[in-house]
Amino acid sequence: MEIGVSLERALEIANQLKIDSYSETVPLSEASGRVLSSDIASKVHDPRFDNSAMDGWAVREADCQEMGTALRIVGTSQAGSEELPKVGPGEACSIMTGAPIPEGADAIVIVEDSMVEDSMVTINGPARPGYIRKRGENLLEGSVVLKSGTLLNPSSVSLAATMGHAEIPTVVPFRIAVIGVGDELYPPGQDLPKAGIYESNTFGIEALVRKMGGSPQRQDLIPDSIEKLRDALDDAANSCDAIITSGGVSMGKWDIVREIMEKEGDIRFWRVLMRPGGPPLFGTWRGKPIFGLPGNPVSAHVVFTVLVAPWLVNSMGSEDESGPRLANRVRVVMQDSLRGAPGKICLRRISIRQDGDVLVGTTNTHQGSGNIHSMVSHNGLSLLPPGEDCDKGDTIDALWLC
Ligand code: AMP
Ligand code: MG
């Protein structure tokens, strides 16, 4: 077990332990938001045949050197046309966007540059070869343009359809158990005893897992009881691919997640040099990866964002840029000062917005790690290196939450 590791080291250790991933083929209409589990190649050229980019006339460029030339109309090519006239010297074929280029034509005159009279068309503008979309200019049959590990967005689903795939192989969403631990926790909606609080983390973590393309399995809340926690972790290890707990990982007497993991589990790291979110642990329980997130709500969200989310991406076989993510790394000019943390990367809540050519950051509420409102009233996190404060006007690295 390593204790007190940097965020980078924590991720390195976690990434040594992937969730086993499986593939399932899903219809294209259900694929958006999933992650591709193998490379897929195009079954066709795109475009499949030379076609027109504009409504107008398919002509021979050489015939249209002088404005006012009249050409004989030989027919029409519309999208889906199978039978096409040939275009000979002095001839033009009416053509629609996406329609095949008739044999003999090598350029398009747009409809706005033409005038029809009886069976002749007068050309009043340039004939442009560039308005012909060439067979295979976007994609060649057999080329792999969607790579394993890619998060499928609406455009990639359209691209898969263009390539001729009705269904595609995707990563089966990871089943992730989400367990809240603490005697004081009660589900929202119930009457609270004097020392009770509404439990919130499992709802947030559940939503974060879903945002990352996983299948969250929120379990009943567990009181501070080693026996009940053991049963819950065993159930979770049997039914899920990985486990996330929240609470009970610090140094307190009742920090039973840490205690049970020390005695009966396998801890790979404990404590990360970050603020907020210092106490997380990672390891295995009965062979299944387990993240013990802190109980403080902001800490739980922040640790999920910077540690659990990239680890899930790695398990899915995605690159950082191509897989699901919760934030984008940006440079921000701060309009407020921020206090860093000695020896720890500091993720203060900031609001990021565009101001002219730059992104600017401000901070507006109390930053306590128990204040989940601060995650709602801000949309970003600073990435202040260990021991570095930020003055007003400084440019810093930050995460812009999606
Ligand atoms: P712990 O890590 O168990 O010491 O908890 C730290 C703080 O987070 C305490 O104030 C807890 O009451 C609070 N907390 C722990 N778990 C949750 C949860 N699931 N939802 C909301 N607050 C929590
Ligand atoms: Mg607790």
GROMACS .gro file of C-alpha atoms and ligand atoms in nm:
model
  426
    1MET     CA    1   0.000   0.000   0.000
    2GLU     CA    2   0.123   0.351  -0.085
    3ILE     CA    3   0.015   0.631   0.146
    4GLY     CA    4  -0.017   0.997   0.048
    5VAL     CA    5   0.036   0.975  -0.328
    6SER     CA    6   0.013   1.249  -0.590
    7LEU     CA    7  -0.294   1.255  -0.813
    8GLU     CA    8  -0.084   1.130  -1.107
    9ARG     CA    9   0.055   0.842  -0.902
   10ALA     CA   10  -0.293   0.755  -0.772
   11LEU     CA   11  -0.416   0.728  -1.130
   12GLU     CA   12  -0.113   0.523  -1.230
   13ILE     CA   13  -0.180   0.276  -0.947
   14ALA     CA   14  -0.553   0.260  -1.021
   15ASN     CA   15  -0.490   0.206  -1.392
   16GLN     CA   16  -0.292  -0.111  -1.313
   17LEU     CA   17  -0.626  -0.261  -1.217
   18LYS     CA   18  -0.880  -0.244  -1.498
   19ILE     CA   19  -1.243  -0.345  -1.479
   20ASP     CA   20  -1.297  -0.651  -1.702
   21SER     CA   21  -1.481  -0.514  -2.001
   22TYR     CA   22  -1.718  -0.702  -2.231
   23SER     CA   23  -1.863  -0.620  -2.567
   24GLU     CA   24  -2.222  -0.622  -2.687
   25THR     CA   25  -2.364  -0.531  -3.023
   26VAL     CA   26  -2.637  -0.267  -3.010
   27PRO     CA   27  -2.862  -0.117  -3.278
   28LEU     CA   28  -2.734   0.216  -3.399
   29SER     CA   29  -3.030   0.402  -3.253
   30GLU     CA   30  -2.916   0.295  -2.904
   31ALA     CA   31  -2.545   0.355  -2.958
   32SER     CA   32  -2.508   0.726  -2.880
   33GLY     CA   33  -2.340   0.768  -2.541
   34ARG     CA   34  -2.185   0.420  -2.557
   35VAL     CA   35  -1.817   0.344  -2.612
   36LEU     CA   36  -1.709   0.152  -2.921
   37SER     CA   37  -1.546  -0.182  -2.830
   38SER     CA   38  -1.370  -0.253  -3.164
   39ASP     CA   39  -1.249  -0.060  -3.464
   40ILE     CA   40  -1.507  -0.039  -3.739
   41ALA     CA   41  -1.438  -0.002  -4.110
   42SER     CA   42  -1.650   0.150  -4.381
   43LYS     CA   43  -1.847  -0.093  -4.599
   44VAL     CA   44  -1.874   0.164  -4.878
   45HIS     CA   45  -1.702   0.460  -5.037
   46ASP     CA   46  -1.838   0.797  -4.928
   47PRO     CA   47  -1.952   0.947  -5.155
   48ARG     CA   48  -2.050   0.624  -5.328
   49PHE     CA   49  -2.034   0.795  -5.669
   50ASP     CA   50  -1.938   1.135  -5.808
   51ASN     CA   51  -2.229   1.369  -5.732
   52SER     CA   52  -2.322   1.733  -5.735
   53ALA     CA   53  -2.274   1.958  -5.434
   54MET     CA   54  -2.525   2.211  -5.573
   55ASP     CA   55  -2.853   2.235  -5.761
   56GLY     CA   56  -2.775   2.345  -6.118
   57TRP     CA   57  -2.640   2.209  -6.443
   58ALA     CA   58  -2.390   1.933  -6.516
   59VAL     CA   59  -2.181   2.064  -6.805
   60ARG     CA   60  -1.844   2.037  -6.978
   61GLU     CA   61  -1.623   2.308  -6.836
   62ALA     CA   62  -1.471   2.373  -7.178
   63ASP     CA   63  -1.816   2.468  -7.315
   64CYS     CA   64  -1.865   2.743  -7.057
   65GLN     CA   65  -1.564   2.967  -7.108
   66GLU     CA   66  -1.778   3.255  -7.234
   67MET     CA   67  -2.068   3.400  -7.039
   68GLY     CA   68  -2.397   3.378  -7.224
   69THR     CA   69  -2.325   3.044  -7.393
   70ALA     CA   70  -2.644   2.849  -7.465
   71LEU     CA   71  -2.638   2.470  -7.409
   72ARG     CA   72  -2.892   2.209  -7.516
   73ILE     CA   73  -3.075   2.046  -7.222
   74VAL     CA   74  -3.044   1.666  -7.246
   75GLY     CA   75  -3.229   1.560  -6.930
   76THR     CA   76  -3.229   1.561  -6.552
   77SER     CA   77  -3.024   1.386  -6.285
   78GLN     CA   78  -3.194   1.381  -5.947
   79ALA     CA   79  -3.083   1.212  -5.625
   80GLY     CA   80  -3.142   0.839  -5.668
   81SER     CA   81  -3.146   0.855  -6.053
   82GLU     CA   82  -3.027   0.528  -6.210
   83GLU     CA   83  -3.075   0.614  -6.578
   84LEU     CA   84  -2.870   0.914  -6.683
   85PRO     CA   85  -2.832   1.097  -7.012
   86LYS     CA   86  -2.482   1.151  -7.151
   87VAL     CA   87  -2.358   1.509  -7.170
   88GLY     CA   88  -2.187   1.577  -7.502
   89PRO     CA   89  -2.024   1.896  -7.631
   90GLY     CA   90  -2.270   2.188  -7.620
   91GLU     CA   91  -2.504   2.001  -7.385
   92ALA     CA   92  -2.617   2.035  -7.020
   93CYS     CA   93  -2.806   1.811  -6.782
   94SER     CA   94  -3.020   1.957  -6.506
   95ILE     CA   95  -2.886   1.823  -6.176
   96MET     CA   96  -2.990   1.830  -5.809
   97THR     CA   97  -2.773   1.825  -5.497
   98GLY     CA   98  -2.652   1.470  -5.431
   99ALA     CA   99  -2.751   1.343  -5.777
  100PRO     CA  100  -2.499   1.140  -5.981
  101ILE     CA  101  -2.284   1.322  -6.237
  102PRO     CA  102  -2.382   1.211  -6.588
  103GLU     CA  103  -2.111   1.072  -6.814
  104GLY     CA  104  -1.932   1.346  -7.008
  105ALA     CA  105  -1.993   1.626  -6.756
  106ASP     CA  106  -1.698   1.756  -6.556
  107ALA     CA  107  -1.830   2.072  -6.385
  108ILE     CA  108  -2.141   2.227  -6.229
  109VAL     CA  109  -2.302   2.562  -6.301
  110ILE     CA  110  -2.528   2.668  -6.014
  111VAL     CA  111  -2.894   2.721  -6.094
  112GLU     CA  112  -2.872   3.090  -5.994
  113ASP     CA  113  -2.625   3.144  -6.283
  114SER     CA  114  -2.857   3.004  -6.552
  115MET     CA  115  -3.166   3.091  -6.754
  116VAL     CA  116  -3.385   2.833  -6.931
  117GLU     CA  117  -3.565   2.902  -7.252
  118ASP     CA  118  -3.744   2.610  -7.419
  119SER     CA  119  -3.489   2.329  -7.459
  120MET     CA  120  -3.183   2.553  -7.408
  121VAL     CA  121  -3.011   2.687  -7.098
  122THR     CA  122  -2.801   3.003  -7.102
  123ILE     CA  123  -2.496   2.995  -6.876
  124ASN     CA  124  -2.426   3.324  -6.696
  125GLY     CA  125  -2.167   3.216  -6.439
  126PRO     CA  126  -1.863   2.994  -6.390
  127ALA     CA  127  -1.864   2.616  -6.443
  128ARG     CA  128  -1.694   2.474  -6.134
  129PRO     CA  129  -1.531   2.126  -6.122
  130GLY     CA  130  -1.506   2.184  -5.745
  131TYR     CA  131  -1.882   2.144  -5.710
  132ILE     CA  132  -1.843   1.776  -5.796
  133ARG     CA  133  -1.809   1.564  -5.482
  134LYS     CA  134  -1.576   1.283  -5.583
  135ARG     CA  135  -1.636   0.913  -5.513
  136GLY     CA  136  -1.451   0.816  -5.194
  137GLU     CA  137  -1.325   1.166  -5.117
  138ASN     CA  138  -1.464   1.148  -4.760
  139LEU     CA  139  -1.412   0.778  -4.687
  140LEU     CA  140  -1.270   0.481  -4.871
  141GLU     CA  141  -1.431   0.139  -4.843
  142GLY     CA  142  -1.239  -0.058  -4.579
  143SER     CA  143  -1.095   0.244  -4.401
  144VAL     CA  144  -1.116   0.244  -4.022
  145VAL     CA  145  -1.237   0.583  -3.907
  146LEU     CA  146  -1.413   0.489  -3.584
  147LYS     CA  147  -1.163   0.352  -3.335
  148SER     CA  148  -1.219   0.121  -3.042
  149GLY     CA  149  -1.261   0.328  -2.725
  150THR     CA  150  -1.440   0.617  -2.895
  151LEU     CA  151  -1.739   0.765  -2.717
  152LEU     CA  152  -2.016   0.756  -2.975
  153ASN     CA  153  -2.174   1.097  -3.013
  154PRO     CA  154  -2.454   1.194  -3.253
  155SER     CA  155  -2.203   1.261  -3.534
  156SER     CA  156  -2.023   0.929  -3.493
  157VAL     CA  157  -2.355   0.743  -3.497
  158SER     CA  158  -2.437   0.918  -3.825
  159LEU     CA  159  -2.093   0.828  -3.956
  160ALA     CA  160  -2.143   0.459  -3.862
  161ALA     CA  161  -2.472   0.463  -4.055
  162THR     CA  162  -2.299   0.625  -4.354
  163MET     CA  163  -2.046   0.342  -4.340
  164GLY     CA  164  -2.330   0.087  -4.364
  165HIS     CA  165  -2.345  -0.044  -4.006
  166ALA     CA  166  -2.694  -0.112  -3.866
  167GLU     CA  167  -2.550  -0.221  -3.532
  168ILE     CA  168  -2.215  -0.174  -3.366
  169PRO     CA  169  -2.004  -0.338  -3.097
  170THR     CA  170  -1.997  -0.139  -2.773
  171VAL     CA  171  -1.855  -0.178  -2.423
  172VAL     CA  172  -2.117  -0.325  -2.187
  173PRO     CA  173  -2.179  -0.049  -1.927
  174PHE     CA  174  -1.987  -0.128  -1.610
  175ARG     CA  175  -2.208  -0.221  -1.316
  176ILE     CA  176  -2.083  -0.005  -1.032
  177ALA     CA  177  -2.211  -0.048  -0.678
  178VAL     CA  178  -2.256   0.283  -0.494
  179ILE     CA  179  -2.268   0.254  -0.116
  180GLY     CA  180  -2.311   0.534   0.139
  181VAL     CA  181  -2.173   0.467   0.487
  182GLY     CA  182  -2.258   0.654   0.808
  183ASP     CA  183  -2.486   0.632   1.113
  184GLU     CA  184  -2.602   0.989   1.059
  185LEU     CA  185  -2.730   0.936   0.705
  186TYR     CA  186  -3.100   0.917   0.612
  187PRO     CA  187  -3.258   0.911   0.268
  188PRO     CA  188  -3.408   1.245   0.163
  189GLY     CA  189  -3.783   1.250   0.206
  190GLN     CA  190  -3.782   1.091   0.551
  191ASP     CA  191  -3.825   1.265   0.886
  192LEU     CA  192  -3.485   1.326   1.039
  193PRO     CA  193  -3.383   1.247   1.396
  194LYS     CA  194  -3.201   1.525   1.581
  195ALA     CA  195  -2.852   1.424   1.471
  196GLY     CA  196  -2.948   1.292   1.127
  197ILE     CA  197  -2.869   1.449   0.790
  198TYR     CA  198  -3.001   1.386   0.444
  199GLU     CA  199  -2.772   1.155   0.253
  200SER     CA  200  -2.667   1.303  -0.080
  201ASN     CA  201  -2.349   1.143  -0.211
  202THR     CA  202  -2.496   0.822  -0.348
  203PHE     CA  203  -2.733   1.025  -0.567
  204GLY     CA  204  -2.451   1.242  -0.701
  205ILE     CA  205  -2.217   0.948  -0.755
  206GLU     CA  206  -2.496   0.749  -0.920
  207ALA     CA  207  -2.547   1.035  -1.166
  208LEU     CA  208  -2.172   1.071  -1.225
  209VAL     CA  209  -2.138   0.698  -1.301
  210ARG     CA  210  -2.425   0.724  -1.547
  211LYS     CA  211  -2.267   1.031  -1.708
  212MET     CA  212  -1.953   0.823  -1.761
  213GLY     CA  213  -2.155   0.557  -1.942
  214GLY     CA  214  -2.169   0.316  -1.646
  215SER     CA  215  -2.463   0.139  -1.489
  216PRO     CA  216  -2.479   0.256  -1.126
  217GLN     CA  217  -2.625   0.019  -0.866
  218ARG     CA  218  -2.713   0.232  -0.566
  219GLN     CA  219  -2.730   0.015  -0.253
  220ASP     CA  220  -2.905   0.064   0.080
  221LEU     CA  221  -2.725   0.300   0.319
  222ILE     CA  222  -2.495   0.124   0.562
  223PRO     CA  223  -2.463   0.234   0.927
  224ASP     CA  224  -2.120   0.244   1.089
  225SER     CA  225  -2.116  -0.131   1.145
  226ILE     CA  226  -1.830  -0.351   1.023
  227GLU     CA  227  -2.060  -0.654   0.990
  228LYS     CA  228  -2.320  -0.471   0.781
  229LEU     CA  229  -2.048  -0.312   0.569
  230ARG     CA  230  -1.885  -0.652   0.509
  231ASP     CA  231  -2.217  -0.799   0.394
  232ALA     CA  232  -2.281  -0.501   0.167
  233LEU     CA  233  -1.934  -0.517   0.012
  234ASP     CA  234  -1.967  -0.895  -0.042
  235ASP     CA  235  -2.304  -0.850  -0.214
  236ALA     CA  236  -2.161  -0.571  -0.427
  237ALA     CA  237  -1.855  -0.777  -0.523
  238ASN     CA  238  -2.083  -1.062  -0.630
  239SER     CA  239  -2.319  -0.856  -0.839
  240CYS     CA  240  -2.106  -0.568  -0.974
  241ASP     CA  241  -1.785  -0.498  -1.167
  242ALA     CA  242  -1.655  -0.239  -0.921
  243ILE     CA  243  -1.751  -0.073  -0.594
  244ILE     CA  244  -1.762   0.290  -0.486
  245THR     CA  245  -1.823   0.376  -0.123
  246SER     CA  246  -1.850   0.718   0.032
  247GLY     CA  247  -1.759   0.809   0.389
  248GLY     CA  248  -1.556   0.631   0.652
  249VAL     CA  249  -1.209   0.655   0.497
  250SER     CA  250  -1.038   0.911   0.724
  251MET     CA  251  -0.858   0.865   1.052
  252GLY     CA  252  -1.164   0.873   1.282
  253LYS     CA  253  -1.267   0.592   1.513
  254TRP     CA  254  -1.569   0.516   1.293
  255ASP     CA  255  -1.391   0.525   0.962
  256ILE     CA  256  -1.486   0.166   0.899
  257VAL     CA  257  -1.431   0.148   0.525
  258ARG     CA  258  -1.061   0.209   0.582
  259GLU     CA  259  -1.061  -0.027   0.879
  260ILE     CA  260  -1.225  -0.320   0.698
  261MET     CA  261  -1.012  -0.266   0.390
  262GLU     CA  262  -0.696  -0.268   0.602
  263LYS     CA  263  -0.792  -0.591   0.776
  264GLU     CA  264  -0.975  -0.786   0.509
  265GLY     CA  265  -0.924  -0.614   0.175
  266ASP     CA  266  -0.625  -0.515  -0.032
  267ILE     CA  267  -0.547  -0.142  -0.030
  268ARG     CA  268  -0.328  -0.017  -0.317
  269PHE     CA  269  -0.323   0.347  -0.211
  270TRP     CA  270  -0.469   0.556   0.066
  271ARG     CA  271  -0.476   0.935   0.076
  272VAL     CA  272  -0.407   1.154  -0.223
  273LEU     CA  273  -0.220   1.483  -0.210
  274MET     CA  274  -0.516   1.690  -0.315
  275ARG     CA  275  -0.754   1.939  -0.156
  276PRO     CA  276  -1.041   1.885  -0.127
  277GLY     CA  277  -1.060   1.506  -0.131
  278GLY     CA  278  -0.750   1.400   0.063
  279PRO     CA  279  -0.859   1.070   0.219
  280PRO     CA  280  -0.966   0.839  -0.069
  281LEU     CA  281  -0.848   0.481  -0.085
  282PHE     CA  282  -0.830   0.235  -0.372
  283GLY     CA  283  -0.780  -0.139  -0.381
  284THR     CA  284  -0.975  -0.461  -0.419
  285TRP     CA  285  -1.248  -0.630  -0.221
  286ARG     CA  286  -1.292  -1.000  -0.305
  287GLY     CA  287  -1.110  -0.932  -0.631
  288LYS     CA  288  -1.323  -0.635  -0.739
  289PRO     CA  289  -1.177  -0.284  -0.767
  290ILE     CA  290  -1.304  -0.054  -0.494
  291PHE     CA  291  -1.278   0.322  -0.452
  292GLY     CA  292  -1.341   0.452  -0.101
  293LEU     CA  293  -1.441   0.813  -0.157
  294PRO     CA  294  -1.450   1.070   0.123
  295GLY     CA  295  -1.782   1.148   0.287
  296ASN     CA  296  -1.768   1.523   0.244
  297PRO     CA  297  -1.994   1.583  -0.055
  298VAL     CA  298  -1.763   1.818  -0.249
  299SER     CA  299  -1.468   1.588  -0.188
  300ALA     CA  300  -1.664   1.288  -0.317
  301HIS     CA  301  -1.760   1.472  -0.639
  302VAL     CA  302  -1.413   1.612  -0.695
  303VAL     CA  303  -1.236   1.280  -0.638
  304PHE     CA  304  -1.479   1.108  -0.873
  305THR     CA  305  -1.413   1.372  -1.139
  306VAL     CA  306  -1.033   1.365  -1.130
  307LEU     CA  307  -0.966   1.005  -1.032
  308VAL     CA  308  -1.259   0.768  -1.081
  309ALA     CA  309  -1.370   0.911  -1.415
  310PRO     CA  310  -1.025   0.884  -1.585
  311TRP     CA  311  -0.987   0.533  -1.441
  312LEU     CA  312  -1.322   0.430  -1.592
  313VAL     CA  313  -1.210   0.575  -1.926
  314ASN     CA  314  -0.892   0.370  -1.910
  315SER     CA  315  -1.087   0.053  -1.830
  316MET     CA  316  -1.309   0.114  -2.133
  317GLY     CA  317  -0.999   0.121  -2.351
  318SER     CA  318  -1.043   0.487  -2.438
  319GLU     CA  319  -0.784   0.761  -2.473
  320ASP     CA  320  -0.839   1.067  -2.253
  321GLU     CA  321  -0.958   1.269  -2.550
  322SER     CA  322  -1.185   1.012  -2.715
  323GLY     CA  323  -1.373   0.863  -2.421
  324PRO     CA  324  -1.646   0.997  -2.193
  325ARG     CA  325  -1.540   1.278  -1.963
  326LEU     CA  326  -1.674   1.511  -1.700
  327ALA     CA  327  -1.448   1.809  -1.763
  328ASN     CA  328  -1.223   1.978  -2.017
  329ARG     CA  329  -0.884   2.116  -1.924
  330VAL     CA  330  -0.862   2.488  -2.000
  331ARG     CA  331  -0.651   2.798  -1.921
  332VAL     CA  332  -0.835   3.060  -1.720
  333VAL     CA  333  -0.749   3.418  -1.625
  334MET     CA  334  -0.857   3.451  -1.263
  335GLN     CA  335  -1.042   3.763  -1.157
  336ASP     CA  336  -1.027   3.661  -0.792
  337SER     CA  337  -0.733   3.537  -0.592
  338LEU     CA  338  -0.722   3.173  -0.476
  339ARG     CA  339  -0.536   3.013  -0.192
  340GLY     CA  340  -0.341   2.700  -0.277
  341ALA     CA  341  -0.252   2.413  -0.045
  342PRO     CA  342   0.097   2.326   0.081
  343GLY     CA  343   0.209   1.997  -0.074
  344LYS     CA  344  -0.125   1.934  -0.243
  345ILE     CA  345  -0.289   2.012  -0.573
  346CYS     CA  346  -0.575   2.246  -0.496
  347LEU     CA  347  -0.910   2.218  -0.670
  348ARG     CA  348  -1.103   2.526  -0.567
  349ARG     CA  349  -1.447   2.581  -0.707
  350ILE     CA  350  -1.446   2.851  -0.975
  351SER     CA  351  -1.693   2.991  -1.227
  352ILE     CA  352  -1.557   2.996  -1.580
  353ARG     CA  353  -1.700   3.208  -1.859
  354GLN     CA  354  -1.589   3.347  -2.191
  355ASP     CA  355  -1.492   3.714  -2.188
  356GLY     CA  356  -1.386   3.829  -2.535
  357ASP     CA  357  -1.093   3.612  -2.642
  358VAL     CA  358  -1.021   3.456  -2.302
  359LEU     CA  359  -1.181   3.242  -2.038
  360VAL     CA  360  -1.206   3.417  -1.706
  361GLY     CA  361  -1.262   3.266  -1.365
  362THR     CA  362  -1.428   3.396  -1.052
  363THR     CA  363  -1.521   3.242  -0.724
  364ASN     CA  364  -1.828   3.332  -0.530
  365THR     CA  365  -1.924   3.110  -0.241
  366HIS     CA  366  -1.779   2.953   0.066
  367GLN     CA  367  -1.538   2.678  -0.039
  368GLY     CA  368  -1.589   2.423   0.240
  369SER     CA  369  -1.568   2.061   0.129
  370GLY     CA  370  -1.904   1.995   0.295
  371ASN     CA  371  -2.079   2.260   0.084
  372ILE     CA  372  -2.224   2.086  -0.221
  373HIS     CA  373  -2.392   2.415  -0.315
  374SER     CA  374  -2.045   2.537  -0.414
  375MET     CA  375  -2.037   2.272  -0.689
  376VAL     CA  376  -2.368   2.402  -0.823
  377SER     CA  377  -2.290   2.774  -0.805
  378HIS     CA  378  -1.958   2.717  -0.987
  379ASN     CA  379  -1.881   2.527  -1.307
  380GLY     CA  380  -1.511   2.458  -1.276
  381LEU     CA  381  -1.220   2.353  -1.058
  382SER     CA  382  -0.882   2.518  -1.029
  383LEU     CA  383  -0.573   2.302  -1.075
  384LEU     CA  384  -0.334   2.494  -0.852
  385PRO     CA  385  -0.002   2.308  -0.823
  386PRO     CA  386   0.108   2.213  -0.470
  387GLY     CA  387   0.200   2.517  -0.264
  388GLU     CA  388   0.103   2.773  -0.530
  389ASP     CA  389  -0.145   3.051  -0.462
  390CYS     CA  390  -0.312   3.243  -0.742
  391ASP     CA  391  -0.329   3.622  -0.749
  392LYS     CA  392  -0.595   3.823  -0.926
  393GLY     CA  393  -0.495   3.838  -1.296
  394ASP     CA  394  -0.294   3.513  -1.294
  395THR     CA  395  -0.359   3.256  -1.566
  396ILE     CA  396  -0.410   2.907  -1.427
  397ASP     CA  397  -0.496   2.556  -1.544
  398ALA     CA  398  -0.850   2.457  -1.462
  399LEU     CA  399  -1.114   2.198  -1.532
  400TRP     CA  400  -1.429   2.323  -1.700
  401LEU     CA  401  -1.699   2.081  -1.589
  402CYS     CA  402  -1.926   1.946  -1.864
  403AMP     P1  403  -1.678   1.072   0.692
  403AMP     O1  404  -1.587   1.063   0.575
  403AMP     O2  405  -1.761   0.951   0.709
  403AMP     O3  406  -1.603   1.113   0.814
  403AMP     O4  407  -1.776   1.189   0.659
  403AMP     C1  408  -1.731   1.322   0.642
  403AMP     C2  409  -1.849   1.417   0.637
  403AMP     O5  410  -1.929   1.385   0.524
  403AMP     C3  411  -1.942   1.407   0.754
  403AMP     O6  412  -1.988   1.536   0.783
  403AMP     C4  413  -2.055   1.320   0.706
  403AMP     O7  414  -2.175   1.343   0.773
  403AMP     C5  415  -2.063   1.358   0.561
  403AMP     N1  416  -2.113   1.248   0.479
  403AMP     C6  417  -2.063   1.123   0.478
  403AMP     N2  418  -2.128   1.046   0.389
  403AMP     C7  419  -2.221   1.126   0.332
  403AMP     C8  420  -2.320   1.105   0.231
  403AMP     N3  421  -2.334   0.986   0.174
  403AMP     N4  422  -2.399   1.209   0.197
  403AMP     C9  423  -2.382   1.331   0.256
  403AMP     N5  424  -2.291   1.356   0.350
  403AMP    C10  425  -2.211   1.255   0.389
  404MG      MG  426  -1.868   0.870   0.868
   0.00000   0.00000   0.00000
